[in-house]
mmCIF file of C-alpha atoms in Angstrom:
data_model
loop_
_atom_site.group_PDB
_atom_site.id
_atom_site.type_symbol
_atom_site.label_atom_id
_atom_site.label_comp_id
_atom_site.label_asym_id
_atom_site.label_seq_id
_atom_site.Cartn_x
_atom_site.Cartn_y
_atom_site.Cartn_z
ATOM 1 C CA MET A 644 -1.234 29.778 11.144
ATOM 2 C CA ASP A 645 1.144 26.656 11.708
ATOM 3 C CA GLY A 646 4.655 26.413 11.022
ATOM 4 C CA MET A 647 3.876 25.947 7.141
ATOM 5 C CA GLY A 648 1.979 29.119 6.965
ATOM 6 C CA LEU A 649 -1.381 27.542 7.031
ATOM 7 C CA THR A 650 -4.750 28.814 8.782
ATOM 8 C CA ALA A 651 -6.671 26.454 10.606
ATOM 9 C CA ASN A 652 -8.952 25.971 7.750
ATOM 10 C CA GLU A 653 -6.277 25.311 5.374
ATOM 11 C CA GLN A 654 -4.606 22.825 7.708
ATOM 12 C CA ARG A 655 -7.861 20.777 8.358
ATOM 13 C CA GLU A 656 -8.495 20.837 3.931
ATOM 14 C CA LEU A 657 -5.065 19.639 3.527
ATOM 15 C CA GLU A 658 -5.537 16.588 6.176
ATOM 16 C CA GLN A 659 -8.662 15.747 4.544
ATOM 17 C CA ARG A 660 -6.968 15.400 0.976
ATOM 18 C CA LEU A 661 -4.219 13.577 2.686
ATOM 19 C CA GLN A 662 -6.436 11.363 4.195
ATOM 20 C CA LYS A 663 -8.582 10.827 0.776
ATOM 21 C CA ARG A 664 -5.317 10.243 -1.130
ATOM 22 C CA GLN A 665 -4.192 7.427 1.396
ATOM 23 C CA MET A 666 -7.392 5.482 1.118
ATOM 24 C CA LYS A 667 -7.201 5.794 -2.445
ATOM 25 C CA ASP A 668 -3.659 4.351 -2.340
ATOM 26 C CA PHE A 669 -4.552 1.815 -0.120
ATOM 27 C CA MET A 670 -7.672 0.707 -2.266
ATOM 28 C CA GLY A 671 -5.279 0.485 -5.245
ATOM 29 C CA LEU A 672 -2.446 -1.531 -3.508
ATOM 30 C CA PHE A 673 -5.716 -3.745 -1.996
ATOM 31 C CA GLY A 674 -7.119 -4.162 -5.646
ATOM 32 C CA ASN A 675 -3.721 -4.778 -7.060
ATOM 33 C CA LEU A 676 -3.111 -7.710 -4.440
ATOM 34 C CA VAL A 677 -6.502 -9.534 -5.278
ATOM 35 C CA ASP A 678 -6.075 -9.205 -8.941
ATOM 36 C CA HIS A 679 -2.817 -10.502 -8.698
ATOM 37 C CA CYS A 680 -3.318 -13.249 -6.355
ATOM 38 C CA PHE A 681 -6.745 -14.414 -8.327
ATOM 39 C CA VAL A 682 -4.870 -14.720 -11.553
ATOM 40 C CA SER A 683 -2.278 -16.254 -10.459
ATOM 41 C CA CYS A 684 -3.948 -19.236 -8.375
ATOM 42 C CA ILE A 685 -7.643 -19.579 -9.302
ATOM 43 C CA ASP A 686 -7.819 -21.764 -12.724
ATOM 44 C CA ASP A 687 -10.884 -23.900 -11.828
ATOM 45 C CA PHE A 688 -14.114 -22.587 -12.326
ATOM 46 C CA THR A 689 -16.172 -25.588 -12.404
ATOM 47 C CA SER A 690 -16.651 -25.357 -8.550
ATOM 48 C CA LYS A 691 -18.239 -22.785 -6.150
ATOM 49 C CA SER A 692 -15.725 -23.425 -3.711
ATOM 50 C CA LEU A 693 -11.649 -23.266 -3.777
ATOM 51 C CA SER A 694 -9.721 -26.438 -4.222
ATOM 52 C CA ASN A 695 -7.427 -26.740 -1.364
ATOM 53 C CA ARG A 696 -4.353 -25.967 -3.817
ATOM 54 C CA GLU A 697 -6.322 -22.609 -4.383
ATOM 55 C CA THR A 698 -6.408 -21.987 -1.216
ATOM 56 C CA GLY A 699 -2.880 -22.476 -0.236
ATOM 57 C CA CYS A 700 -1.819 -20.376 -3.205
ATOM 58 C CA ILE A 701 -3.835 -17.449 -2.012
ATOM 59 C CA THR A 702 -2.602 -17.464 1.169
ATOM 60 C CA ARG A 703 0.971 -18.066 0.162
ATOM 61 C CA CYS A 704 0.692 -15.102 -2.446
ATOM 62 C CA VAL A 705 -0.820 -12.829 0.057
ATOM 63 C CA GLN A 706 1.563 -13.533 2.900
ATOM 64 C CA LYS A 707 4.367 -12.641 0.228
ATOM 65 C CA GLN A 708 2.873 -9.816 -1.123
ATOM 66 C CA MET A 709 2.316 -8.276 2.365
ATOM 67 C CA ALA A 710 5.951 -8.929 3.541
ATOM 68 C CA GLN A 711 7.072 -7.422 0.076
ATOM 69 C CA SER A 712 5.280 -4.148 0.842
ATOM 70 C CA GLN A 713 6.054 -3.871 4.039
ATOM 71 C CA ARG A 714 9.992 -4.540 3.140
ATOM 72 C CA LEU A 715 9.353 -1.588 0.380
ATOM 73 C CA SER A 716 7.724 0.572 3.150
ATOM 74 C CA GLU A 717 11.213 0.299 5.335
ATOM 75 C CA ARG A 718 13.628 0.689 2.797
ATOM 76 C CA PHE A 719 11.564 3.742 1.786
ATOM 77 C CA ALA A 720 11.859 5.381 5.510
ATOM 78 C CA GLU A 721 15.505 4.287 5.335
ATOM 79 C CA HIS A 722 15.996 6.100 2.339
ATOM 80 C CA ASN A 723 14.125 9.123 3.539
ATOM 81 C CA ALA A 724 16.033 9.241 6.640
ATOM 82 C CA GLN A 725 19.286 9.198 4.722
ATOM 83 C CA LEU A 726 18.303 12.071 2.408
ATOM 84 C CA GLY A 727 16.813 13.989 5.768
ATOM 85 C CA ALA A 728 20.441 13.484 7.248
ATOM 86 C CA GLN A 729 22.517 14.469 4.107
ATOM 87 C CA GLN A 730 20.305 17.633 3.470
ATOM 88 C CA GLY A 731 21.164 18.684 7.620
ATOM 89 C CA GLN A 732 24.440 18.250 6.730
ATOM 90 C CA ARG A 733 24.656 20.932 4.262
#
């Protein structure tokens, strides 16, 4: 058993479930990113290829969304650290 009182099999199952959840969350975020940037940037369906404007828009949109996601993750980690410190003081 580990520190959480789990057997080796339970620990493996927990890790597998967490990995599946992380993959599902990642795929959801990726799908939302694609959908958002497509809807925001693509408006000419008369050509098979993207226009220069659409390509630039997609690039900026993805960069902006990735930066936003990274900043959100950083703030979440900072918040968790603060909560941990507050709980440690009790």
